[in-house]
Amino acid sequence: MTDNFAARLETTAQEVAAALEALLSETVLDGEIARPGYLLAAMRHGVLNGGKRLRPFLVVETARLLGAPELAARRVAAALECIHCYSLIHDDLPSMDDDDLRRGQPTVHVAFDEATAILAGDALLTLAFDILSSPETDLPADAKLRLVNQLARASGIGGMVGGQSLDLDAERVAPDEAGIVKLQAMKTGALLRYACAAGAIAAGADDQVLARMTRFGEIIGLAFQLADDLLDVTSDAATLGKAAGKDAGRGKGTLVSLHGVAAARQRLDGLVEEAAELLEPFGGKAETLRQAAGFIASREH
Amino acid sequence: MTDNFAARLETTAQEVAAALEALLSETVLDGEIARPGYLLAAMRHGVLNGGKRLRPFLVVETARLLGAPELAARRVAAALECIHCYSLIHDDLPSMDDDDLRRGQPTVHVAFDEATAILAGDALLTLAFDILSSPETDLPADAKLRLVNQLARASGIGGMVGGQSLDLDAERVAPDEAGIVKLQAMKTGALLRYACAAGAIAAGADDQVLARMTRFGEIIGLAFQLADDLLDVTSDAATLGKAAGKDAGRGKGTLVSLHGVAAARQRLDGLVEEAAELLEPFGGKAETLRQAAGFIASREH
């Protein structure tokens, strides 16, 4: 990754974290909202954790490429990050993946308690829709409604949550290749696809550009998952920060386990190329998104 | 309750159940959504359970009083019921209230498993916002955005989920009267308040009428909780279908435990009167909502 790209990633992460910090502060500007302290602390623990903010970065960079207002794009990015973080809190629960650590910190149910972790996830999920629909998100009503509806689709039973459920099924009965592709598209792909679509919607892009950026987001999702699966096979625990080979060890099939490392790497290169082709009409302006595709396909995310 | 009112409650419950049945069917009209079967079954178990659909009834009747389109009102009602049902699924979990039965049926985590119950709740929460923001909900964009935003506020950290968190706190440190009032207004009041506000928003009511119906919903919420607290003290387990005196037994303070049964009954009568006064400008057209207030204050809900 180039220094310039790394700096941009870092700056956006900080800007989005600042937006999230404000959205999760004790006092809310309109003064209407009473916020129970313990629950708020749990939500903050699950969100303000130094994440790379990859999904927000894709929202912000797509929005920038297409000329969306910056503040609004940042709120859309923050809403999406709330969804991502809620899903991590719930995934980490004892009845799900039962993880005690995330980014080297105790997970929310460990740092607080299980009931509070469930509620913190629920509250973050809900907050995402609050943010998008709020008068403070300065976009046309139609755009906001589309952002709400597409986020609900991307994160609900037809998207992320549905994918998580298929993932639980996969521990009982191993899916075939089509099943793996579907599971991954829903569980991790849908939010990455949404990130790029959302940036375009915030910019008021026409249908053709929206379709192009949605497809770009899909490619990003596929590349992300493939890189993750490769990392799971090839890295050691120290690099990964979680038990390496964990997914494979639990018998979960991946495209890497089906077709091997070499074929997966080749496929990954193809995806990065396809992503670059989709950005061609935008010329040099799309350089950051082009680099984002390469970054995501690398082992660094 | 009059026969006429009972019939109307029953009819609306059936209409909303039919809407929910369609929204939770395997095949969705636009064909875009893949729905994992096990998760969908868990969602259906948690929603299609013969509930009285009190919140939907308030949406539909407020909408009818003020002239909102019926189909749209029913979708708004269904969305609200998704939120209510998700909250019951999560509240029943082992780390929360740990209830095995609801309406005489095994709770979702008992009938399925704990992880699936968490995901079913998440998916229902998300589906509520999908329904409201969908093009199929035939209301102006501004109205839909307000419905989304107010639902997020009513059900998030400043509303229902926040109230549930305060309720967990209350098991450790007993709240004072102000604390009890706040907890109840958030945990159960916010959704009932929303029900009446949502009917008005769907009807395109002006600010004055919206404020009036929102206040009506607030009163309904207070009456509902007070009737529930009275029931908890005065009924036996057979009538209630759950362990009687359960809340008091867990040391949770209520207005009944603070001021006694007689004072609570008097207060309840006052609330029903106040509700009726709020409906006066609408004359006979508001008879059903007037009866709804009486019904909610009775021990029958």
Coordinates of C-alpha atoms in Angstrom, one line a residue:
Chain A
M1 CA 0.0 0.0 0.0
T2 CA 1.3 3.5 -0.9
D3 CA 2.0 6.0 1.9
N4 CA -0.6 8.3 0.4
F5 CA -3.3 5.5 0.5
A6 CA -2.3 4.5 4.0
A7 CA -2.6 8.1 5.2
R8 CA -6.0 8.5 3.6
L9 CA -7.3 5.3 5.2
E10 CA -6.0 6.5 8.5
T11 CA -7.6 10.0 8.2
T12 CA -11.0 8.6 7.2
A13 CA -10.8 6.1 10.1
Q14 CA -10.2 9.1 12.5
E15 CA -13.0 11.2 11.0
V16 CA -15.5 8.4 11.2
A17 CA -14.4 7.5 14.7
A18 CA -14.9 11.1 15.7
A19 CA -18.4 11.0 14.2
L20 CA -19.1 7.8 16.1
E21 CA -17.8 9.3 19.3
A22 CA -20.2 12.2 18.9
L23 CA -23.1 9.9 18.1
L24 CA -22.3 7.8 21.1
S25 CA -21.8 10.6 23.5
E26 CA -23.8 10.9 26.7
T27 CA -25.5 14.1 25.8
V28 CA -27.3 14.3 22.5
L29 CA -27.9 17.7 21.0
D30 CA -31.6 17.6 20.8
G31 CA -31.7 16.7 24.5
E32 CA -34.6 14.3 23.9
I33 CA -32.7 11.1 24.5
A34 CA -32.0 9.6 27.9
R35 CA -29.1 7.2 27.7
P36 CA -28.5 4.6 30.3
G37 CA -24.9 4.8 31.2
Y38 CA -24.0 1.1 31.4
L39 CA -25.5 0.3 28.1
L40 CA -23.9 3.3 26.4
A41 CA -20.5 2.2 27.8
A42 CA -21.0 -1.2 26.3
M43 CA -21.9 0.3 22.9
R44 CA -18.8 2.5 23.0
H45 CA -16.6 -0.5 24.0
G46 CA -17.9 -2.3 20.9
V47 CA -17.5 0.6 18.5
L48 CA -14.7 2.9 19.6
N49 CA -12.0 0.2 19.4
G50 CA -9.5 1.5 16.9
G51 CA -10.9 -0.4 14.0
K52 CA -9.6 0.2 10.4
R53 CA -13.1 1.3 9.4
L54 CA -12.9 -0.3 6.0
R55 CA -16.6 -0.2 5.2
P56 CA -16.8 3.5 6.2
F57 CA -13.8 4.1 4.0
L58 CA -15.5 2.6 1.0
V59 CA -18.6 4.8 1.7
V60 CA -16.6 7.9 2.0
E61 CA -14.4 7.3 -1.0
T62 CA -17.2 6.3 -3.3
A63 CA -19.2 9.4 -2.1
R64 CA -16.1 11.6 -2.7
L65 CA -15.6 10.2 -6.2
L66 CA -19.2 11.0 -7.1
G67 CA -19.5 14.3 -5.4
A68 CA -21.7 13.6 -2.3
P69 CA -21.7 16.1 0.6
E70 CA -18.9 15.1 2.9
L71 CA -20.7 15.4 6.3
A72 CA -23.6 13.4 5.1
A73 CA -21.4 10.7 3.7
R74 CA -19.6 10.4 7.0
R75 CA -22.9 9.9 8.8
V76 CA -23.9 7.2 6.4
A77 CA -20.5 5.6 7.0
A78 CA -20.9 5.8 10.7
A79 CA -24.4 4.2 10.4
L80 CA -22.9 1.3 8.5
E81 CA -20.1 0.9 11.0
C82 CA -22.7 0.6 13.8
I83 CA -24.2 -2.3 11.9
H84 CA -20.8 -3.9 11.4
C85 CA -19.9 -3.5 15.1
Y86 CA -23.3 -4.8 16.4
S87 CA -22.7 -7.9 14.3
L88 CA -19.3 -8.5 15.9
I89 CA -20.7 -8.1 19.4
H90 CA -23.4 -10.6 18.7
D91 CA -21.1 -13.0 16.8
D92 CA -18.7 -13.0 19.8
L93 CA -21.4 -14.2 22.2
P94 CA -21.0 -17.5 24.0
S95 CA -23.8 -19.1 22.1
M96 CA -22.3 -18.0 18.8
D97 CA -18.5 -17.9 18.2
D98 CA -17.7 -17.6 21.9
D99 CA -14.8 -15.3 21.5
D100 CA -13.2 -13.6 24.6
L101 CA -10.9 -11.2 22.7
R102 CA -11.2 -8.8 19.8
R103 CA -8.4 -6.5 18.7
G104 CA -6.6 -7.6 21.9
Q105 CA -9.4 -6.3 24.1
P106 CA -12.1 -8.3 26.0
T107 CA -15.2 -8.7 23.9
V108 CA -18.3 -6.8 25.1
H109 CA -19.9 -9.7 26.9
V110 CA -16.7 -10.3 28.8
A111 CA -16.0 -6.7 29.7
F112 CA -19.7 -6.2 30.6
D113 CA -22.1 -9.1 30.7
E114 CA -24.0 -11.2 28.2
A115 CA -27.4 -9.5 28.5
T116 CA -25.8 -6.1 28.1
A117 CA -23.9 -7.3 25.1
I118 CA -27.1 -8.5 23.4
L119 CA -28.8 -5.1 24.2
A120 CA -25.7 -3.1 23.1
G121 CA -25.9 -4.9 19.7
D122 CA -29.6 -4.3 19.5
A123 CA -29.1 -0.6 20.3
L124 CA -26.4 -0.2 17.7
L125 CA -28.4 -1.9 15.0
T126 CA -31.3 0.5 15.8
L127 CA -29.0 3.5 16.0
A128 CA -27.8 2.9 12.5
F129 CA -31.4 3.5 11.2
D130 CA -31.8 6.5 13.5
I131 CA -28.7 8.1 12.0
L132 CA -29.7 7.5 8.4
S133 CA -33.2 8.8 8.8
S134 CA -32.3 11.7 11.0
P135 CA -32.9 15.3 9.8
E136 CA -29.3 15.9 10.6
T137 CA -28.3 13.6 7.7
D138 CA -28.5 16.3 5.1
L139 CA -29.6 14.4 2.0
P140 CA -32.9 14.3 -0.1
A141 CA -35.7 12.3 1.5
D142 CA -35.7 9.8 -1.3
A143 CA -32.0 9.1 -1.0
K144 CA -32.3 8.6 2.7
L145 CA -35.1 6.1 2.3
R146 CA -33.1 4.2 -0.2
L147 CA -30.1 4.2 2.1
V148 CA -32.4 2.8 4.9
N149 CA -34.1 0.2 2.7
Q150 CA -30.8 -1.1 1.2
L151 CA -29.1 -1.2 4.5
A152 CA -32.0 -3.2 6.0
R153 CA -31.8 -5.6 3.0
A154 CA -28.0 -5.9 3.2
S155 CA -28.0 -6.6 6.9
G156 CA -31.2 -8.6 7.5
I157 CA -32.3 -12.2 6.8
G158 CA -31.5 -11.7 3.1
G159 CA -28.1 -10.4 3.9
M160 CA -25.7 -10.4 6.8
V161 CA -27.9 -12.0 9.5
G162 CA -29.1 -14.6 7.0
G163 CA -25.5 -15.4 6.2
Q164 CA -24.6 -15.8 9.8
S165 CA -27.5 -18.3 10.2
L166 CA -26.2 -20.2 7.1
D167 CA -22.8 -20.2 8.8
L168 CA -24.2 -21.9 11.9
D169 CA -25.9 -24.4 9.6
A170 CA -22.6 -25.0 7.9
E171 CA -21.1 -26.3 11.2
R172 CA -23.7 -29.1 11.1
V173 CA -23.9 -29.9 7.4
A174 CA -21.0 -28.8 5.1
P175 CA -22.4 -26.7 2.2
D176 CA -21.4 -27.3 -1.4
E177 CA -19.5 -24.7 -3.5
A178 CA -22.7 -22.8 -4.4
G179 CA -23.7 -22.9 -0.7
I180 CA -20.4 -21.5 0.3
V181 CA -20.6 -18.7 -2.3
K182 CA -24.1 -17.8 -1.2
L183 CA -23.2 -17.8 2.5
Q184 CA -20.1 -15.6 2.0
A185 CA -22.0 -13.2 -0.3
M186 CA -24.6 -12.7 2.5
K187 CA -22.4 -12.8 5.6
T188 CA -19.6 -10.6 4.6
G189 CA -20.3 -9.5 1.0
A190 CA -23.6 -7.7 1.5
L191 CA -22.2 -4.9 3.8
L192 CA -19.2 -4.3 1.5
R193 CA -21.5 -4.1 -1.5
Y194 CA -23.8 -1.7 0.5
A195 CA -20.8 0.5 1.4
C196 CA -20.1 1.3 -2.3
A197 CA -23.8 1.5 -3.2
A198 CA -24.4 3.9 -0.3
G199 CA -21.7 6.3 -1.4
A200 CA -23.3 6.4 -4.8
I201 CA -26.8 6.9 -3.4
A202 CA -25.6 9.7 -1.2
A203 CA -24.1 11.4 -4.3
G204 CA -27.4 11.1 -6.1
A205 CA -25.8 8.9 -8.8
D206 CA -27.9 7.8 -11.8
D207 CA -28.9 4.1 -12.1
Q208 CA -26.0 3.2 -14.3
V209 CA -23.4 4.6 -12.0
L210 CA -25.2 3.1 -9.0
A211 CA -25.2 -0.3 -10.7
R212 CA -21.5 0.0 -11.5
M213 CA -20.5 1.0 -8.0
T214 CA -22.7 -1.8 -6.5
R215 CA -20.9 -4.3 -8.7
F216 CA -17.6 -2.8 -7.6
G217 CA -18.7 -3.4 -4.0
E218 CA -19.6 -7.0 -4.8
I219 CA -16.2 -7.6 -6.3
I220 CA -14.6 -6.0 -3.2
G221 CA -16.7 -8.4 -1.1
L222 CA -15.5 -11.4 -3.0
A223 CA -11.9 -10.3 -2.8
F224 CA -12.2 -9.6 0.9
Q225 CA -13.5 -13.0 1.7
L226 CA -11.0 -14.8 -0.5
A227 CA -8.1 -12.9 1.1
D228 CA -9.5 -13.8 4.5
D229 CA -9.8 -17.5 3.6
L230 CA -6.2 -17.4 2.2
L231 CA -5.0 -15.7 5.4
D232 CA -6.7 -18.4 7.5
V233 CA -4.8 -21.1 5.7
T234 CA -1.4 -19.5 5.3
S235 CA -0.8 -17.2 8.3
D236 CA 0.2 -18.1 11.8
A237 CA -1.7 -17.1 15.0
A238 CA 0.7 -14.2 15.8
T239 CA 0.0 -12.4 12.5
L240 CA -3.7 -13.0 12.6
G241 CA -4.6 -12.2 16.2
K242 CA -6.9 -15.1 16.3
A243 CA -6.3 -18.9 16.2
A244 CA -5.1 -19.6 12.7
G245 CA -6.8 -22.2 10.7
K246 CA -9.8 -21.8 13.0
D247 CA -12.4 -21.9 10.2
A248 CA -10.8 -24.8 8.5
G249 CA -10.4 -26.6 11.9
R250 CA -14.2 -26.3 12.4
G251 CA -14.7 -28.0 9.2
K252 CA -16.0 -25.0 7.3
G253 CA -15.5 -25.2 3.6
T254 CA -14.0 -22.3 1.8
L255 CA -13.1 -21.7 -1.8
V256 CA -9.5 -22.1 -0.8
S257 CA -10.1 -25.5 0.8
L258 CA -12.0 -26.6 -2.3
H259 CA -9.6 -25.3 -5.0
G260 CA -6.3 -24.8 -3.3
V261 CA -4.1 -21.7 -2.5
A262 CA -2.7 -21.2 -6.0
A263 CA -6.1 -21.2 -7.7
A264 CA -7.5 -18.8 -5.0
R265 CA -4.6 -16.4 -5.5
Q266 CA -5.2 -16.4 -9.3
R267 CA -8.9 -15.7 -8.7
L268 CA -8.0 -12.9 -6.4
D269 CA -5.8 -11.2 -9.0
G270 CA -8.7 -11.5 -11.4
L271 CA -11.0 -9.8 -9.0
V272 CA -8.6 -6.9 -8.5
E273 CA -8.4 -6.5 -12.3
E274 CA -12.2 -6.6 -12.6
A275 CA -12.5 -3.9 -9.9
A276 CA -10.0 -1.7 -11.8
E277 CA -12.0 -2.1 -15.0
L278 CA -15.1 -1.0 -13.3
L279 CA -13.4 2.2 -12.2
E280 CA -11.9 3.0 -15.6
P281 CA -14.6 5.6 -16.7
F282 CA -13.6 7.7 -13.7
G283 CA -9.9 7.9 -14.6
G284 CA -7.4 9.2 -12.1
K285 CA -10.1 10.4 -9.7
A286 CA -10.7 6.8 -8.8
E287 CA -7.1 6.1 -7.8
T288 CA -7.9 5.7 -4.1
L289 CA -10.7 3.2 -4.7
R290 CA -8.5 1.3 -7.1
Q291 CA -5.9 1.0 -4.4
A292 CA -8.6 0.0 -1.9
A293 CA -9.3 -3.0 -4.1
G294 CA -5.6 -4.0 -4.0
F295 CA -5.4 -3.3 -0.3
I296 CA -8.4 -5.5 0.4
A297 CA -7.0 -8.3 -1.7
S298 CA -3.8 -8.1 0.2
R299 CA -3.3 -9.8 3.5
E300 CA -3.3 -6.6 5.4
H301 CA -6.9 -6.0 6.3
Chain B
M1 CA -65.2 -4.7 26.7
T2 CA -68.1 -4.5 24.3
D3 CA -68.8 -7.2 21.7
N4 CA -68.2 -4.7 18.9
F5 CA -64.8 -3.7 20.3
A6 CA -63.8 -7.3 20.9
A7 CA -64.7 -8.1 17.3
R8 CA -62.7 -5.1 16.0
L9 CA -59.7 -6.1 18.0
E10 CA -59.9 -9.6 16.7
T11 CA -60.4 -8.6 13.1
T12 CA -57.4 -6.2 13.2
A13 CA -55.2 -9.0 14.8
Q14 CA -56.1 -11.3 12.0
E15 CA -55.4 -8.7 9.3
V16 CA -52.0 -7.8 10.8
A17 CA -51.2 -11.5 11.3
A18 CA -52.0 -12.0 7.6
A19 CA -49.7 -9.1 6.7
L20 CA -46.9 -10.6 8.9
E21 CA -47.5 -14.0 7.4
A22 CA -46.9 -12.6 3.9
L23 CA -43.9 -10.6 5.0
L24 CA -42.4 -13.7 6.6
S25 CA -43.2 -16.1 3.8
E26 CA -40.4 -18.1 2.1
T27 CA -40.8 -16.4 -1.3
V28 CA -40.7 -12.7 -1.5
L29 CA -42.3 -11.0 -4.5
D30 CA -39.2 -9.2 -5.8
G31 CA -37.3 -12.5 -5.7
E32 CA -34.1 -10.7 -4.6
I33 CA -34.0 -12.1 -1.1
A34 CA -32.7 -15.5 -0.2
R35 CA -34.1 -16.6 3.1
P36 CA -32.4 -19.3 5.2
G37 CA -35.1 -21.7 6.2
Y38 CA -34.1 -22.4 9.8
L39 CA -33.8 -18.7 10.7
L40 CA -37.1 -17.9 8.9
A41 CA -38.8 -20.6 10.9
A42 CA -37.5 -19.1 14.1
M43 CA -38.7 -15.7 13.1
R44 CA -42.2 -17.1 12.3
H45 CA -42.3 -18.9 15.6
G46 CA -41.6 -15.7 17.4
V47 CA -44.2 -13.6 15.5
L48 CA -47.0 -15.8 14.3
N49 CA -48.1 -16.9 17.8
G50 CA -51.7 -15.7 18.1
G51 CA -50.8 -12.5 19.9
K52 CA -53.5 -9.8 20.5
R53 CA -51.5 -7.4 18.4
L54 CA -52.3 -4.5 20.7
R55 CA -49.7 -2.1 19.3
P56 CA -50.8 -2.8 15.7
F57 CA -54.4 -2.2 16.8
L58 CA -53.4 1.2 18.0
V59 CA -51.6 2.0 14.8
V60 CA -54.5 0.9 12.6
E61 CA -57.2 2.6 14.7
T62 CA -55.3 5.9 14.9
A63 CA -54.7 5.7 11.2
R64 CA -58.3 5.0 10.5
L65 CA -59.5 7.8 12.7
L66 CA -57.3 10.3 10.8
G67 CA -57.8 8.9 7.4
A68 CA -54.6 7.1 6.5
P69 CA -54.5 4.6 3.6
E70 CA -55.4 1.2 5.2
L71 CA -52.8 -1.0 3.5
A72 CA -50.0 1.3 4.4
A73 CA -51.2 1.6 8.0
R74 CA -51.2 -2.2 8.2
R75 CA -47.6 -2.4 7.0
V76 CA -46.6 0.2 9.6
A77 CA -48.5 -1.9 12.2
A78 CA -46.7 -5.0 11.1
A79 CA -43.3 -3.3 11.3
L80 CA -44.0 -2.2 14.8
E81 CA -45.1 -5.8 15.7
C82 CA -41.8 -7.1 14.4
I83 CA -40.0 -4.8 16.9
H84 CA -42.2 -5.9 19.7
C85 CA -41.7 -9.6 18.9
Y86 CA -38.0 -9.3 18.5
S87 CA -37.8 -7.7 21.9
L88 CA -39.7 -10.6 23.4
I89 CA -37.4 -13.1 21.8
H90 CA -34.3 -11.4 23.2
D91 CA -35.9 -10.8 26.6
D92 CA -36.7 -14.5 27.0
L93 CA -33.1 -15.5 26.4
P94 CA -31.2 -17.4 29.2
S95 CA -29.0 -14.4 29.9
M96 CA -32.0 -12.1 30.2
D97 CA -35.3 -13.3 31.8
D98 CA -34.6 -16.9 31.0
D99 CA -38.2 -17.8 30.1
D100 CA -39.0 -21.2 28.6
L101 CA -42.6 -20.5 27.8
R102 CA -44.6 -17.7 26.1
R103 CA -48.3 -18.0 25.4
G104 CA -48.0 -21.6 26.4
Q105 CA -45.5 -22.4 23.7
P106 CA -41.7 -22.9 24.0
T107 CA -39.8 -19.7 23.6
V108 CA -37.7 -19.3 20.4
H109 CA -34.4 -20.3 22.0
V110 CA -36.0 -23.4 23.5
A111 CA -37.8 -24.4 20.2
F112 CA -34.7 -23.7 18.2
D113 CA -31.4 -22.7 19.8
E114 CA -29.9 -19.7 21.5
A115 CA -27.8 -18.5 18.6
T116 CA -30.8 -18.7 16.3
A117 CA -33.0 -16.8 18.7
I118 CA -30.5 -14.0 18.9
L119 CA -30.3 -13.9 15.1
A120 CA -34.1 -14.2 14.7
G121 CA -34.4 -11.1 16.9
D122 CA -31.8 -9.2 14.9
A123 CA -33.5 -10.1 11.7
L124 CA -36.9 -9.0 12.9
L125 CA -35.6 -5.8 14.2
T126 CA -34.0 -5.2 10.8
L127 CA -37.1 -6.3 8.9
A128 CA -39.1 -3.6 10.6
F129 CA -37.0 -0.9 9.0
D130 CA -37.1 -2.8 5.7
I131 CA -40.9 -2.7 5.8
L132 CA -41.3 0.9 6.7
S133 CA -38.8 2.1 4.0
S134 CA -40.0 -0.2 1.3
P135 CA -41.5 1.2 -1.9
E136 CA -44.4 -1.1 -1.2
T137 CA -45.4 1.1 1.9
D138 CA -47.4 3.6 -0.1
L139 CA -46.8 6.8 1.8
P140 CA -45.0 10.0 1.0
A141 CA -41.2 9.8 1.5
D142 CA -41.2 12.4 4.3
A143 CA -43.8 10.4 6.2
K144 CA -41.8 7.2 5.8
L145 CA -38.6 8.8 7.0
R146 CA -40.4 10.1 10.1
L147 CA -41.8 6.7 10.7
V148 CA -38.4 5.2 10.5
N149 CA -36.7 7.8 12.6
Q150 CA -39.3 7.8 15.4
L151 CA -39.4 4.0 15.5
A152 CA -35.6 4.0 15.9
R153 CA -35.9 6.5 18.7
A154 CA -38.7 4.6 20.4
S155 CA -37.0 1.3 20.2
G156 CA -33.3 2.1 20.7
I157 CA -31.1 3.2 23.6
G158 CA -33.4 6.2 24.3
G159 CA -36.4 4.0 24.3
M160 CA -37.2 0.3 24.6
V161 CA -33.7 -1.2 24.6
G162 CA -32.5 1.5 27.0
G163 CA -35.5 0.7 29.3
Q164 CA -34.6 -3.0 29.2
S165 CA -31.0 -2.1 30.2
L166 CA -32.4 0.1 33.1
D167 CA -34.5 -2.9 34.1
L168 CA -31.4 -5.1 34.4
D169 CA -29.8 -2.4 36.5
A170 CA -32.9 -2.3 38.7
E171 CA -32.2 -5.9 39.7
R172 CA -28.9 -4.8 41.2
V173 CA -29.9 -1.4 42.6
A174 CA -33.6 -0.5 43.3
P175 CA -34.5 2.7 41.5
D176 CA -36.4 5.5 43.2
E177 CA -39.8 6.6 41.9
A178 CA -38.5 8.8 39.2
G179 CA -36.2 6.0 38.1
I180 CA -39.2 3.6 37.9
V181 CA -41.2 6.0 35.9
K182 CA -38.4 6.6 33.5
L183 CA -37.7 2.9 33.1
Q184 CA -41.3 2.1 32.4
A185 CA -41.7 5.0 30.0
M186 CA -38.8 3.7 28.0
K187 CA -39.2 -0.1 28.3
T188 CA -43.0 -0.4 27.6
G189 CA -44.2 3.2 27.1
A190 CA -42.1 4.1 24.1
L191 CA -43.6 1.6 21.7
L192 CA -47.2 2.3 22.7
R193 CA -46.6 6.0 22.3
Y194 CA -45.1 5.3 18.9
A195 CA -48.1 3.2 17.9
C196 CA -50.4 6.2 18.1
A197 CA -47.9 8.7 16.7
A198 CA -47.3 6.4 13.8
G199 CA -51.0 6.2 12.9
A200 CA -51.1 10.0 12.8
I201 CA -47.9 10.3 10.7
A202 CA -49.2 7.7 8.2
A203 CA -52.4 9.9 8.0
G204 CA -50.3 13.0 7.3
A205 CA -51.7 14.7 10.4
D206 CA -50.7 18.2 11.2
D207 CA -48.3 18.9 14.2
Q208 CA -51.1 19.7 16.6
V209 CA -53.0 16.4 15.9
L210 CA -49.7 14.5 15.9
A211 CA -48.9 15.9 19.4
R212 CA -52.3 15.1 20.6
M213 CA -52.2 11.4 19.5
T214 CA -48.6 11.1 20.7
R215 CA -49.8 12.2 24.2
F216 CA -52.7 9.8 23.9
G217 CA -50.2 7.0 23.2
E218 CA -48.2 8.1 26.3
I219 CA -51.2 7.9 28.5
I220 CA -52.0 4.5 27.0
G221 CA -48.4 3.4 27.9
L222 CA -48.8 4.6 31.5
A223 CA -52.1 2.8 31.8
F224 CA -50.8 -0.4 30.3
Q225 CA -47.9 -0.5 32.8
L226 CA -50.0 0.4 35.8
A227 CA -52.6 -2.3 34.9
D228 CA -49.7 -4.8 34.4
D229 CA -48.2 -3.9 37.8
L230 CA -51.7 -4.2 39.5
L231 CA -52.2 -7.6 37.8
D232 CA -48.8 -8.8 39.0
V233 CA -49.9 -8.1 42.6
T234 CA -53.5 -9.1 42.6
S235 CA -53.8 -12.1 40.2
D236 CA -52.8 -15.7 40.7
A237 CA -50.6 -17.7 38.4
A238 CA -53.4 -19.4 36.6
T239 CA -55.0 -16.2 35.4
L240 CA -51.7 -14.6 34.4
G241 CA -50.0 -17.5 32.6
K242 CA -46.7 -16.6 34.3
A243 CA -45.5 -16.8 37.9
A244 CA -47.6 -14.2 39.7
G245 CA -45.8 -11.6 41.8
K246 CA -42.7 -12.4 39.8
D247 CA -41.6 -8.8 39.4
A248 CA -42.2 -8.0 43.0
G249 CA -40.4 -11.2 44.0
R250 CA -37.3 -10.1 42.1
G251 CA -37.4 -6.9 44.2
K252 CA -38.4 -4.7 41.3
G253 CA -40.2 -1.6 42.6
T254 CA -43.4 -0.6 40.8
L255 CA -45.8 2.3 41.5
V256 CA -48.1 -0.2 43.0
S257 CA -45.5 -1.4 45.5
L258 CA -44.7 2.2 46.3
H259 CA -48.2 3.6 46.7
G260 CA -50.5 0.6 47.2
V261 CA -53.2 -1.0 45.1
A262 CA -56.0 1.6 45.9
A263 CA -53.9 4.6 44.9
A264 CA -52.8 2.8 41.7
R265 CA -56.4 2.0 40.8
Q266 CA -57.4 5.6 41.3
R267 CA -54.5 6.8 39.1
L268 CA -55.5 4.3 36.4
D269 CA -59.0 5.7 36.4
G270 CA -57.5 9.2 36.0
L271 CA -55.5 8.1 33.0
V272 CA -58.5 6.6 31.3
E273 CA -60.3 9.9 31.8
E274 CA -57.4 11.9 30.4
A275 CA -57.2 9.6 27.4
A276 CA -60.9 10.2 26.7
E277 CA -60.4 14.0 27.0
L278 CA -57.7 13.9 24.4
L279 CA -60.1 12.2 22.0
E280 CA -63.0 14.6 22.5
P281 CA -62.3 16.8 19.5
F282 CA -62.9 13.7 17.3
G283 CA -66.4 12.9 18.7
G284 CA -68.0 9.6 18.1
K285 CA -65.4 8.6 15.4
A286 CA -62.9 8.0 18.2
E287 CA -65.1 5.5 20.1
T288 CA -62.9 2.5 19.3
L289 CA -59.8 4.3 20.6
R290 CA -61.7 5.4 23.7
Q291 CA -62.6 1.8 24.4
A292 CA -59.1 0.8 23.7
A293 CA -57.9 2.9 26.6
G294 CA -60.5 1.3 28.9
F295 CA -59.5 -2.1 27.6
I296 CA -55.8 -1.5 28.3
A297 CA -56.5 -0.2 31.8
S298 CA -58.5 -3.4 32.5
R299 CA -56.8 -6.5 33.5
E300 CA -57.6 -8.3 30.3
H301 CA -54.6 -7.5 28.1

